[in-house]
Short mmCIF file of C-alpha atoms and ligand atoms in Angstrom, two decimals:
data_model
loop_
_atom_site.label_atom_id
_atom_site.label_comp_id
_atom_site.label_asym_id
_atom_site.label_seq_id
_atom_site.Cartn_x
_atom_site.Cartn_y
_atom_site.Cartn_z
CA UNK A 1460 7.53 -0.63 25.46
CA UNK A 1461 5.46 -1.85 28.22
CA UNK A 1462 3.61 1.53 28.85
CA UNK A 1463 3.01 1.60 24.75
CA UNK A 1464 1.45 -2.06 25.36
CA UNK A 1465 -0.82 -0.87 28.10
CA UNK A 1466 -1.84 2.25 26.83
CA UNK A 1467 -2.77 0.57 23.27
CA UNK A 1468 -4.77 -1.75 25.43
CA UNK A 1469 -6.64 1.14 27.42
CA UNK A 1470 -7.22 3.05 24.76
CA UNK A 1471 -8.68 0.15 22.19
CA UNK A 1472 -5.40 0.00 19.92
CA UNK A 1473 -4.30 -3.52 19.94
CA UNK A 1474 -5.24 -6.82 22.47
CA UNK A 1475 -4.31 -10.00 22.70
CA UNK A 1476 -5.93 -12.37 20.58
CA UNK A 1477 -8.09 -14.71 22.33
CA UNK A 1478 -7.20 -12.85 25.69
CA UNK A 1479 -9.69 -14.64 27.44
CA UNK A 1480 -8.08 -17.68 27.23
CA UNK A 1481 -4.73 -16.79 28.10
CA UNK A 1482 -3.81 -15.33 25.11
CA UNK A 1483 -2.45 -16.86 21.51
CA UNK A 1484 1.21 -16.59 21.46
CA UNK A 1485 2.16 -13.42 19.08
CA UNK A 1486 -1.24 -13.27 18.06
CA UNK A 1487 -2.90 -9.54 18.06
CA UNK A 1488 -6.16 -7.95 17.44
CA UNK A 1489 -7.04 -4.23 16.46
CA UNK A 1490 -9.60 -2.40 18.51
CA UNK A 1491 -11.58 0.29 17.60
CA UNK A 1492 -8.69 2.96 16.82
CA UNK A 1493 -6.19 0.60 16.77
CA UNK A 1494 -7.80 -1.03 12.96
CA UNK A 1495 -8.67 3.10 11.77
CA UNK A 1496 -4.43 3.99 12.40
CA UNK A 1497 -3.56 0.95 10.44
CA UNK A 1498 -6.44 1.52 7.59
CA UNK A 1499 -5.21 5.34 7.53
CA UNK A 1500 -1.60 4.11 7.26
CA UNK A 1501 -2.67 1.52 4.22
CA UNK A 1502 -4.97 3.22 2.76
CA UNK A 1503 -1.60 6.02 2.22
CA UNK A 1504 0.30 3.68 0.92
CA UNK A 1505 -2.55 2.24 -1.28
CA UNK A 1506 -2.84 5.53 -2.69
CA UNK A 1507 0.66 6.53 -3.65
CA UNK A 1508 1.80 3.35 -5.05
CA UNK A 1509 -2.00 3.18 -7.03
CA UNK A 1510 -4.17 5.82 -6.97
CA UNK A 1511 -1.07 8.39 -7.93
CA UNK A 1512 0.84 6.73 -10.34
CA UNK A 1513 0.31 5.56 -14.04
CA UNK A 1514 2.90 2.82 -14.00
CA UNK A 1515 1.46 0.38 -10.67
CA UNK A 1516 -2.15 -1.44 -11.01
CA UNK A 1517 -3.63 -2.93 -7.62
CA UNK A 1518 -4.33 -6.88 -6.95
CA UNK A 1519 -5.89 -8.53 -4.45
CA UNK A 1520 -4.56 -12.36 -4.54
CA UNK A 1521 -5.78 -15.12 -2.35
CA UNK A 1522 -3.87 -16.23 0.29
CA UNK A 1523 -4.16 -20.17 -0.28
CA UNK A 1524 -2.38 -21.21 -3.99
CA UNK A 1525 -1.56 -24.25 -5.69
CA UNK A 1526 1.27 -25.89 -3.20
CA UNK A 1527 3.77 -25.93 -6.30
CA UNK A 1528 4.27 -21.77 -5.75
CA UNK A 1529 6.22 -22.48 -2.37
CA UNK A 1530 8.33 -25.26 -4.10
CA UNK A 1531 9.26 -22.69 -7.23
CA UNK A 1532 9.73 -19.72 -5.05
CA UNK A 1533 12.44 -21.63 -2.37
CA UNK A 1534 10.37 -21.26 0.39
CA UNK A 1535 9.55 -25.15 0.91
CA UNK A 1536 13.51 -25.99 0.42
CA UNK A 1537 14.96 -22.80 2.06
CA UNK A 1538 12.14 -20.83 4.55
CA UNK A 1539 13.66 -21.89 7.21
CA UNK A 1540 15.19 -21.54 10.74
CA UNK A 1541 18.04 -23.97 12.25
CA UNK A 1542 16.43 -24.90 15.92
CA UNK A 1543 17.89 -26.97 19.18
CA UNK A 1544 15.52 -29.11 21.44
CA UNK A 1545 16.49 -29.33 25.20
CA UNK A 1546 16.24 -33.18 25.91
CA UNK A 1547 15.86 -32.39 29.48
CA UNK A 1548 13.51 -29.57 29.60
CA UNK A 1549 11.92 -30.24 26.06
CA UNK A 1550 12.26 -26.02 25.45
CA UNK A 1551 13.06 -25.28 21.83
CA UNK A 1552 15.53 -22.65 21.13
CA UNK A 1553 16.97 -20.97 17.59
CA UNK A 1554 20.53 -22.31 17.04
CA UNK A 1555 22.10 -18.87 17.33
CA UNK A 1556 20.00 -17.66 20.23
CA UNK A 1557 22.37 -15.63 22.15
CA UNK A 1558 21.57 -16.94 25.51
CA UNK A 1559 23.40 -20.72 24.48
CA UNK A 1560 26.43 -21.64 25.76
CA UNK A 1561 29.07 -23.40 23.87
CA UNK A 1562 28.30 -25.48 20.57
CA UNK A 1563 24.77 -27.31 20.31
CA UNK A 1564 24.86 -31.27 19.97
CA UNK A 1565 28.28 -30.69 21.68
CA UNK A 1566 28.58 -31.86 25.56
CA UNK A 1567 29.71 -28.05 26.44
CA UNK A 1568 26.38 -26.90 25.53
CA UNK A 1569 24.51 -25.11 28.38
CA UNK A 1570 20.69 -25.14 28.23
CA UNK A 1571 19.90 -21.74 28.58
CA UNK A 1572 16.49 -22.18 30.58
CA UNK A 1573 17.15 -25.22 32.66
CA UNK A 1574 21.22 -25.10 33.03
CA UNK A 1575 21.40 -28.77 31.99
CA UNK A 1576 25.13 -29.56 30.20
CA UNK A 1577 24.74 -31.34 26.77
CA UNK A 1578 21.25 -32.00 26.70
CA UNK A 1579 21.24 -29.29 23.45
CA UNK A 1580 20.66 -31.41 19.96
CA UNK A 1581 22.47 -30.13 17.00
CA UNK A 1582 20.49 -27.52 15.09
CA UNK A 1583 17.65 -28.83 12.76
CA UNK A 1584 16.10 -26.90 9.75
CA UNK A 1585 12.75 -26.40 10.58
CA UNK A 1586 10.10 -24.31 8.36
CA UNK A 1587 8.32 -21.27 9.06
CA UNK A 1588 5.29 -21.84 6.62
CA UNK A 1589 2.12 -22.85 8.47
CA UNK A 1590 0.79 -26.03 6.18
CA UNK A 1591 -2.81 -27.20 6.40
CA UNK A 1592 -5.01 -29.56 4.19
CA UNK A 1593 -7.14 -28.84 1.41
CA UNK A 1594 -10.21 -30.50 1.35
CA UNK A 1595 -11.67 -33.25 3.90
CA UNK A 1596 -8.65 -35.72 3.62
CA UNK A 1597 -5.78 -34.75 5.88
CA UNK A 1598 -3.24 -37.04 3.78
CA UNK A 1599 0.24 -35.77 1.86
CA UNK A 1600 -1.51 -34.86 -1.29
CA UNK A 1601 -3.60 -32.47 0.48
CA UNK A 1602 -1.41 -30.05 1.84
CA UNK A 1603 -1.53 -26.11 1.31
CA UNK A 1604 0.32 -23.55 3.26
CA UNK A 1605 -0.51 -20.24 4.11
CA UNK A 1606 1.22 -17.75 2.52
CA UNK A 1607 4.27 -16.29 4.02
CA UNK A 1608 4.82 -13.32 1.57
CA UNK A 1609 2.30 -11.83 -0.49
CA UNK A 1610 4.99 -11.59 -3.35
CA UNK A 1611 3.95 -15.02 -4.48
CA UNK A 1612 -0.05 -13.88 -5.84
CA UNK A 1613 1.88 -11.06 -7.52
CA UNK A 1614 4.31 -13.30 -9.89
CA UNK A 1615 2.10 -15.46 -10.88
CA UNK A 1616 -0.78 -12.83 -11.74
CA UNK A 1617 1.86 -10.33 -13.79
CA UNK A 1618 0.76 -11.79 -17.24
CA UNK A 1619 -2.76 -11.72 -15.97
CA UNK A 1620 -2.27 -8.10 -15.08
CA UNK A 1621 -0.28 -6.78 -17.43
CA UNK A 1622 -2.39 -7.95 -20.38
CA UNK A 1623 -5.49 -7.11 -18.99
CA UNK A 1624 -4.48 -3.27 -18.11
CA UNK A 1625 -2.26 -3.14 -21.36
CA UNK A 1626 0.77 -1.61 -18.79
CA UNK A 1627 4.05 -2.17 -20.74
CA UNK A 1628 7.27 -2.51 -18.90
CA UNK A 1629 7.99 -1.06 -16.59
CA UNK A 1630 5.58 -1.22 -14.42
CA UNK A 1631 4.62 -2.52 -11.00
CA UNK A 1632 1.81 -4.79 -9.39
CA UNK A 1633 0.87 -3.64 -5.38
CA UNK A 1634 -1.18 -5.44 -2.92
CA UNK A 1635 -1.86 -5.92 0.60
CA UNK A 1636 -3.07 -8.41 2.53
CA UNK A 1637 -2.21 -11.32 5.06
CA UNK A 1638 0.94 -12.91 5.16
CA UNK A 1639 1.43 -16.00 8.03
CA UNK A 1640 4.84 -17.40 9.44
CA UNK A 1641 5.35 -19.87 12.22
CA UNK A 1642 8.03 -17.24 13.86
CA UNK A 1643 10.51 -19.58 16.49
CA UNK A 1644 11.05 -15.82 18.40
CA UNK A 1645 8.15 -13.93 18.20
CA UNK A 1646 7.97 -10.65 20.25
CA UNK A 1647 8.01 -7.32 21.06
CA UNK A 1648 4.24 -6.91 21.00
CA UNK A 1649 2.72 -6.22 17.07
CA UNK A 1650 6.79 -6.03 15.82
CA UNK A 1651 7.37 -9.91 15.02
CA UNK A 1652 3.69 -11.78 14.83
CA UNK A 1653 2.51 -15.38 13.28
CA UNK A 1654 -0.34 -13.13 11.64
CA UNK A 1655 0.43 -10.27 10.15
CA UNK A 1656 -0.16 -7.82 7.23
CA UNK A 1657 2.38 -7.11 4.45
CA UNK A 1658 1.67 -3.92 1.68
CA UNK A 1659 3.89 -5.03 -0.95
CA UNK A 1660 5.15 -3.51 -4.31
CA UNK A 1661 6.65 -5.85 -7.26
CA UNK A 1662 7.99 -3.86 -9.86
CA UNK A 1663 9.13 -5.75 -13.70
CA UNK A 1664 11.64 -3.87 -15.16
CA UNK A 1665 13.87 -4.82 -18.32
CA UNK A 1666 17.41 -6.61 -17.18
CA UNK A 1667 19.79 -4.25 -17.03
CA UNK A 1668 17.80 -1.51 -15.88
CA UNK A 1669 17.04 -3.04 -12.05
CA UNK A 1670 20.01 -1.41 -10.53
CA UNK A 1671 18.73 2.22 -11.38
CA UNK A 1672 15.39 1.20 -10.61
CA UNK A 1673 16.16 0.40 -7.42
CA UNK A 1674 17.93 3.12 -6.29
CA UNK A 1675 15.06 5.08 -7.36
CA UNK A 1676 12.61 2.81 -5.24
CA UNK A 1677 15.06 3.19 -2.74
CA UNK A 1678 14.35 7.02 -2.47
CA UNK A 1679 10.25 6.70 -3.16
CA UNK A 1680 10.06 4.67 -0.03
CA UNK A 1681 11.82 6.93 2.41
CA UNK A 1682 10.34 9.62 0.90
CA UNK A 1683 7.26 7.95 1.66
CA UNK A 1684 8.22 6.94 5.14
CA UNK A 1685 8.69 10.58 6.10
CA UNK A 1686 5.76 11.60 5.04
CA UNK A 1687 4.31 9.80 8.00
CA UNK A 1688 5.58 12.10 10.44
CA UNK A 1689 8.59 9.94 11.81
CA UNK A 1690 11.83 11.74 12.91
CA UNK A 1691 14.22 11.83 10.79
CA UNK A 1692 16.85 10.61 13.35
CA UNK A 1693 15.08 7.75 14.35
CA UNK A 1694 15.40 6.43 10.45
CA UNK A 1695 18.28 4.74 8.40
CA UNK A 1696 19.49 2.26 5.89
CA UNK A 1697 20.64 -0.99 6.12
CA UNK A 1698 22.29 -2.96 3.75
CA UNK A 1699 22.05 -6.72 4.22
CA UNK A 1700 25.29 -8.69 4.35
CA UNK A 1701 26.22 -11.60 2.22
CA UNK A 1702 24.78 -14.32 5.31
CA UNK A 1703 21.39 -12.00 5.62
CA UNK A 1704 20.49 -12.02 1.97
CA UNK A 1705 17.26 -14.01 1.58
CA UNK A 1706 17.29 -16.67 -0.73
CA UNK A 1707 15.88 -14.94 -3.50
CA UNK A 1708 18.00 -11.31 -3.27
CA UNK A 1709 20.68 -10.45 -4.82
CA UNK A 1710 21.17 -6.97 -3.21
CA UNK A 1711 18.39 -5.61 -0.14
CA UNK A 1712 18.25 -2.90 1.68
CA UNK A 1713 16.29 -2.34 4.70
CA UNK A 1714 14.56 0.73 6.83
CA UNK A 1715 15.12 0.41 9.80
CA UNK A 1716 13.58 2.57 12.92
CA UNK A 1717 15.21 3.37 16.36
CA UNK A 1718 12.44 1.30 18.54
CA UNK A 1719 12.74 1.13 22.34
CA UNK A 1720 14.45 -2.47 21.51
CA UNK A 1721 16.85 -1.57 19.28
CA UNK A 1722 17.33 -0.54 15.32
CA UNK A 1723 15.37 -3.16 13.79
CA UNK A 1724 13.81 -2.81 10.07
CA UNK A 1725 9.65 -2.37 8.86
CA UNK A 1726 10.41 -2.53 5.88
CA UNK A 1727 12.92 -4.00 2.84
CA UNK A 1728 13.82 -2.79 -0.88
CA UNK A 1729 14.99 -5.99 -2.80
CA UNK A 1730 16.47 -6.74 -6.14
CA UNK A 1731 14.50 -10.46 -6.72
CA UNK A 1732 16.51 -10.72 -10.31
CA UNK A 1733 14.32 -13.15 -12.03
CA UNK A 1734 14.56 -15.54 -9.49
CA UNK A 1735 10.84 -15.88 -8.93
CA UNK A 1736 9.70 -15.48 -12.46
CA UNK A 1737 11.98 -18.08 -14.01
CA UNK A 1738 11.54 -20.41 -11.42
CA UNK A 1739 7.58 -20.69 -12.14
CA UNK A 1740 8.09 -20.45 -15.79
CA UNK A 1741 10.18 -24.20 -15.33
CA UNK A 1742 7.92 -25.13 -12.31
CA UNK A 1743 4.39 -24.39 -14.13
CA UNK A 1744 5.93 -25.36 -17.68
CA UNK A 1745 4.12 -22.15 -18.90
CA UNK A 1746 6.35 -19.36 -20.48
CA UNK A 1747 6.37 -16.14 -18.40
CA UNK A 1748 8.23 -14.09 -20.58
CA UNK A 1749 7.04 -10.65 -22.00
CA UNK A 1750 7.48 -9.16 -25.89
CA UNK A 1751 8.88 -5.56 -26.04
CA UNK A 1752 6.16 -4.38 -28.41
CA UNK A 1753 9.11 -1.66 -29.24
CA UNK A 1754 12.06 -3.78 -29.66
CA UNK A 1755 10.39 -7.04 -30.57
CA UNK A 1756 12.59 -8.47 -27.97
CA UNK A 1757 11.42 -11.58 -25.22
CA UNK A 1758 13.16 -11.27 -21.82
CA UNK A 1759 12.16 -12.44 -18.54
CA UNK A 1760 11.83 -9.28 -16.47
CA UNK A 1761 13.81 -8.81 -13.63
CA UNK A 1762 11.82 -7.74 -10.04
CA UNK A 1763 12.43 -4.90 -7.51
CA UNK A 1764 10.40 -5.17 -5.04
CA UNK A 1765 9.57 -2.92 -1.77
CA UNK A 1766 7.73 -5.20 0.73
CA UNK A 1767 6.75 -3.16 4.25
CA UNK A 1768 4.74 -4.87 6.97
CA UNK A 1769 1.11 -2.85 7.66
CA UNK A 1770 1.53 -3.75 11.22
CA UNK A 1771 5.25 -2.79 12.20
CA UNK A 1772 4.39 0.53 9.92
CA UNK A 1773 1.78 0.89 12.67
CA UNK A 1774 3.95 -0.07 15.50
CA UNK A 1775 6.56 2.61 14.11
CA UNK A 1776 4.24 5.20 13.90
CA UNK A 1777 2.87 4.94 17.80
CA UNK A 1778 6.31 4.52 18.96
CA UNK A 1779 7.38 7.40 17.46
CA UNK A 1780 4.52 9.62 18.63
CA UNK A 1781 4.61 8.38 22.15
CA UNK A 1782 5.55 11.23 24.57
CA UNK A 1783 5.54 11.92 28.16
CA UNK A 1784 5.13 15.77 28.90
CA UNK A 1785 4.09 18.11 31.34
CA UNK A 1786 1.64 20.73 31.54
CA UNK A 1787 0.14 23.19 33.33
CA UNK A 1788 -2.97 25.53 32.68
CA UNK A 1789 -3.04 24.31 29.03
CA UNK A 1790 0.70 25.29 28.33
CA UNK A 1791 3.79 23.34 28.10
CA UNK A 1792 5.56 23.14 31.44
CA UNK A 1793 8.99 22.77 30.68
CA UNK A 1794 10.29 23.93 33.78
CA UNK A 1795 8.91 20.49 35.26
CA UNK A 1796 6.18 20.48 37.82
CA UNK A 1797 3.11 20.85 35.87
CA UNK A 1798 0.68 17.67 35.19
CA UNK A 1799 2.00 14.38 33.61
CA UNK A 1800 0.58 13.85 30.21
CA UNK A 1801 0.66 11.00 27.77
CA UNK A 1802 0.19 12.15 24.34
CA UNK A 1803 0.29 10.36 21.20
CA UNK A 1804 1.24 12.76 18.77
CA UNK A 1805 0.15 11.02 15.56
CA UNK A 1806 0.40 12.97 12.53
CA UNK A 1807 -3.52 14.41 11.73
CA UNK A 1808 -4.22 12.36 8.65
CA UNK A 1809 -3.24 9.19 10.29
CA UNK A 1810 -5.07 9.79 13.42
CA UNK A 1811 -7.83 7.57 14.07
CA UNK A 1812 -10.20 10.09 15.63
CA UNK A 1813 -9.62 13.50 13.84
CA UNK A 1814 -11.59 15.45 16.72
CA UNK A 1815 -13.50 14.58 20.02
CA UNK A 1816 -16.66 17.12 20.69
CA UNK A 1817 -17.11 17.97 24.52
CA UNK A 1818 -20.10 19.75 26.40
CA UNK A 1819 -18.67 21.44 28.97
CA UNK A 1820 -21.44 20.39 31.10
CA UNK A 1821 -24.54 18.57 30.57
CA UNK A 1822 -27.26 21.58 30.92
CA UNK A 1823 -27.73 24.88 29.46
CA UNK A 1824 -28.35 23.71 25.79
CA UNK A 1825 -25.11 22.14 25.76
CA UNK A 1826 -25.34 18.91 25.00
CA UNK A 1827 -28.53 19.78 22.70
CA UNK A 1828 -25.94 21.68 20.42
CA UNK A 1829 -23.13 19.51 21.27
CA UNK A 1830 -24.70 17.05 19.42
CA UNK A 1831 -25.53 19.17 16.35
CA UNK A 1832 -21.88 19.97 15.82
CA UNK A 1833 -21.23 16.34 16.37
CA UNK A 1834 -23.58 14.91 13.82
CA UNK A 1835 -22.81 17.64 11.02
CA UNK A 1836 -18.75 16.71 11.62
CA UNK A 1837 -19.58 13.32 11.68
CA UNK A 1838 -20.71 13.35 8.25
CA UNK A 1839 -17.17 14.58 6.85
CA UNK A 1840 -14.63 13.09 9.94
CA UNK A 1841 -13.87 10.26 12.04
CA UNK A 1842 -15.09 12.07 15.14
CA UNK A 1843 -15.95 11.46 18.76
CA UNK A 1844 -18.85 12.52 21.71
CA UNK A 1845 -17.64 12.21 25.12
CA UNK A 1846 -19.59 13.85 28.09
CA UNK A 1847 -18.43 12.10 30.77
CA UNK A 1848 -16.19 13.20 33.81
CA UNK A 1849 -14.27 16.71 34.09
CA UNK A 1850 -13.06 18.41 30.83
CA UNK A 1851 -9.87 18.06 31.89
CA UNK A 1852 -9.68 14.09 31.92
CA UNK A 1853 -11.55 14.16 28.77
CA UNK A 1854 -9.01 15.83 26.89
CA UNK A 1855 -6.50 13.68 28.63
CA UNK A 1856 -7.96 10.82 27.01
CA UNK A 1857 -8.19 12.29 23.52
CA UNK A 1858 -4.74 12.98 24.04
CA UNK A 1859 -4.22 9.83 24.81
CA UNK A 1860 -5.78 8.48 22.10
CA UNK A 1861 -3.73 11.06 19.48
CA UNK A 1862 -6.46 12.96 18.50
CA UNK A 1863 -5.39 16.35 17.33
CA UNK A 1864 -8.41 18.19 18.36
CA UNK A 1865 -10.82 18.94 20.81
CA UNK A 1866 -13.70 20.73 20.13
CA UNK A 1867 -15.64 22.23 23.59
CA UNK A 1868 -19.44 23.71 23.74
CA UNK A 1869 -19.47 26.30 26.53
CA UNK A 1870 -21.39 29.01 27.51
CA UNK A 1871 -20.60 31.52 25.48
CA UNK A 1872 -21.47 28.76 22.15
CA UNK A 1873 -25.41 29.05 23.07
CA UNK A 1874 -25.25 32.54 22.89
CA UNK A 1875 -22.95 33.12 19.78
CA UNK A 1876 -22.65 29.89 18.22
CA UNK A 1877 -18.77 29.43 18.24
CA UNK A 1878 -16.83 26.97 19.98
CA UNK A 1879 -13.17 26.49 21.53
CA UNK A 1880 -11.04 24.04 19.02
CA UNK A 1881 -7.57 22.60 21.14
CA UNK A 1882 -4.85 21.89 19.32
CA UNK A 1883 -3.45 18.75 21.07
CA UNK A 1884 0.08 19.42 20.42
CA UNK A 1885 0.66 23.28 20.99
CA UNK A 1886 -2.66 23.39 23.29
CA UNK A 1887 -3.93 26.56 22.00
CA UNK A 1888 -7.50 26.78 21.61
CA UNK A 1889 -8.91 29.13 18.72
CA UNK A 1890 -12.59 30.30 19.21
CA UNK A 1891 -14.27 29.22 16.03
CA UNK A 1892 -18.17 29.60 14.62
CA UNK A 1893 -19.62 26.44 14.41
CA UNK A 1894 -20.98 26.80 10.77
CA UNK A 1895 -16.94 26.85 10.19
CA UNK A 1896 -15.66 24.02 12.17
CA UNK A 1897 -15.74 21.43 8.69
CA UNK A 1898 -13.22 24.23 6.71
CA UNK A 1899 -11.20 24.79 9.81
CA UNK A 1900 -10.64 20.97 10.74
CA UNK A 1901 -10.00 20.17 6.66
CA UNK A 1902 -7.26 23.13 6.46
CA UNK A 1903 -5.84 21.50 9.91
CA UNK A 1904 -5.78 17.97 8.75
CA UNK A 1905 -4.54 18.10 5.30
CA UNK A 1906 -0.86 16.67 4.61
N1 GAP B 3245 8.34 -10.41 0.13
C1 GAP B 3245 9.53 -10.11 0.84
C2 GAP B 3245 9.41 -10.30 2.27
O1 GAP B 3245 8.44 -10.88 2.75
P1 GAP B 3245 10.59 -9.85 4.56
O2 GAP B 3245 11.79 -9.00 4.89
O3 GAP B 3245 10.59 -11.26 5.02
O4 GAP B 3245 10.43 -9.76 2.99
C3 GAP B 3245 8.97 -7.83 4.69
O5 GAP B 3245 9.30 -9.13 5.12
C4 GAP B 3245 8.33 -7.05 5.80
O6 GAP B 3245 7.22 -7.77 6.34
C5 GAP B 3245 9.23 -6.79 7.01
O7 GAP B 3245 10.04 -5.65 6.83
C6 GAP B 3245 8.23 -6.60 8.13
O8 GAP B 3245 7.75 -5.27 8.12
C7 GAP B 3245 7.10 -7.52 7.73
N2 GAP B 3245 7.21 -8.79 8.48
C8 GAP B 3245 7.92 -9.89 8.14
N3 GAP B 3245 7.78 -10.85 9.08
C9 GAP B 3245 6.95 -10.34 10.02
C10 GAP B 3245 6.41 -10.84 11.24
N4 GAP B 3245 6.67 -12.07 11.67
N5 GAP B 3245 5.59 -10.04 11.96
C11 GAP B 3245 5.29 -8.79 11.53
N6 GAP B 3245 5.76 -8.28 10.39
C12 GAP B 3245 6.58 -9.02 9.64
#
């Protein structure tokens, strides 16, 4: 994990927020590729929950709302983690942090950073939402949190929605945006984060009909999953016990991915009954229930949702096309004993830069038509212009960087116009004439 931290660093994925000052605890900013992966990787999802289907609109929700949402949806009474306070060293711990020993609030209890012997208190509910004020008047009456799940925007928008785009059930509402929870164990770089994105699907279906429906979400989502180049091993299901169901499930599975800490999930398919619906209907005293133009019948719909974090989508994707290989002469070396590479072998689309254009040196009309190519690609891809040190370190970097190819300007280019593309994967290079470099990098990055 530590060499994906430092090579997301050196290569502009992700730093620390506020880094300058010592860092904000599980706080992280994008850099330069770091926010195109994560745009590529929404702007996928965006488009097969949206763009390709009849039966989802888009929404865009704010994250501040009327305080009264986190008191209907359970998150003010139940978002919440059980904590212990050392008395001695004044550390706070999560009550079932495995590093306690013995029973806290009991005299056996062992501190587990300063050793002391029953200076643990007894485990205190304490809530994840981050709460500010509204307004200039930081008093009880003011206070707004910031939204911990972007669910919220979507339940009490579906009347909104579903009048104003005439969608009849079922149907589905997506969004994605922010999402902020005070997190007791934070970690493992962009994987557990105060700040963090959520793309989130909230599909109304007629009672009844929710356990099919979420079987079939069930399959849409790993479908979709796969489709983003992860290995298939490093992928399965999770069903959540009994004492893991949120408060609002009544049956959830999660994805989970093999990272270097462990299986841990990105994302979670849940059957919300009508919890959240019914709940606002008696907390806003406003009826949320929808006519079946067919059947003339009213019903509160029931909600299956699929709710995957933007960010630990991201961190999936670079852990799973980190590698460590060797080469020599432009070949795979798998006897050992070639060069050390680090390669990030992102699937094309999602790559940030789709290819990096390299003089070979800077004379002989070069650079002059190095820069042609560059500003004609430019116009169709995410593409880069590096002229700086040998060829070889500049593909290293690319590599580096996952992108999948790397177009060179040599010699022989001034005379005939064509130009060495390397695959970054197989390390091949085709000889290809300029004029044709837009229709050979669209056939390569398709999928
Ligand atoms: N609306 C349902 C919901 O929020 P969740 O399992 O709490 O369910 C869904 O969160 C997804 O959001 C997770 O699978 C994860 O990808 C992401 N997520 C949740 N908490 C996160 C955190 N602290 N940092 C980064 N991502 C987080």
């Amino acid at each position: 994990m530590d060499k994906l931290v430092s090579l997301a660093k050196r290569r502009g994925f992700v730093f620390q927020s506020s880094e300058i000052y010592g860092g904000l605890g599980s706080v992280w900013d994008y850099g330069p590729l770091g926010v195109e992966l994560k745009k590529n990787i929404k702007e996928r999802w965006w488009r097969s929950m949206v763009h390709e289907r009849q039966d989802i609109e888009g929404l865009d929700a704010a994250i501040l709302m009327h305080p009264k949402v986190w008191e209907a949806s359970g998150h003010v009474a139940g978002f919440t983690d059980p904590l212990v306070d050392c008395k001695h060293c004044k550390n706070r711990f999560r009550a079932d942090d495995p590093r306690i020993k013995g029973t806290p609030g009991q005299p056996d209890a062992q501190c587990p950073v300063c050793g002391s012997k029953g200076t643990l208190t007894a485990p205190r509910q304490f809530n994840l939402m981050f709460k500010t004020f509204m307004g200039p008047v930081e008093e009880q009456a003011a206070v707004i949190y910031l939204r911990p799940e972007t669910a919220q925007g979507i339940y009490v928008n579906y009347l909104n929605v579903q009048q104003s785009s005439r969608q009849k059930i079922p149907f589905g509402i997506a969004q994605i945006g922010k999402a902020f929870r005070n997190e007791i164990t934070p970690g493992n770089f962009i994987f557990r984060t105060r700040e963090f994105e959520q793309m989130e699907m909230q599909f109304f279906v007629k009672p009844g009909t929710e356990n099919e429906w979420f079987e079939r979400w069930r399959a849409e989502r790993m479908k979709w999953v796969e489709g983003l180049g992860i290995r298939a091993e490093k992928l399965r299901w999770h069903q959540h016990g009994k004492d893991e169901l949120a408060h609002y499930a009544k049956d959830a599975y999660d994805i989970q991915y093999e990272f270097p800490f462990g299986w841990q999930e990105f994302e979670g398919i849940h059957n919300r009954t009508d919890f959240d619906l019914s709940n606002h209907q008696k907390y806003a005293g406003k009826k949320l229930d929808y006519l079946d133009p067919k059947t003339n019948e009213r019903f509160v719909p029931y909600v299956v949702e699929t709710s995957a974090g933007a960010d630990r989508t991201t961190l999936v994707v670079l852990c799973d096309a980190y590698r460590e290989e060797e080469v020599r002469g432009g070949e795979a070396a798998e006897d050992g004993g070639g060069e050390q590479r680090v390669v990030l072998k992102l699937k094309p689309s999602l790559a940030p830069l789709k290819a990096a254009v390299f003089p070979l040196v800077n004379k002989d009309g070069m650079p002059e038509l190095a820069h042609r190519i560059h500003d004609d690609l430019r116009r169709h891809f995410n593409v880069f212009y590096d002229d700086g040190g040998s060829i070889g370190r500049r593909y290293r970097r690319q590599d580096e960087a996952g992108t999948p190819y790397g177009i060179t300007i040599d010699g022989q280019s001034t005379q005939d116009q064509t130009v060495t593309a390397r695959d970054r994967d197989t390390l091949k290079q085709d000889r290809v004439a300029a004029d044709k470099l837009v229709d050979y990098l669209t056939q390569k990055l398709a999928g």
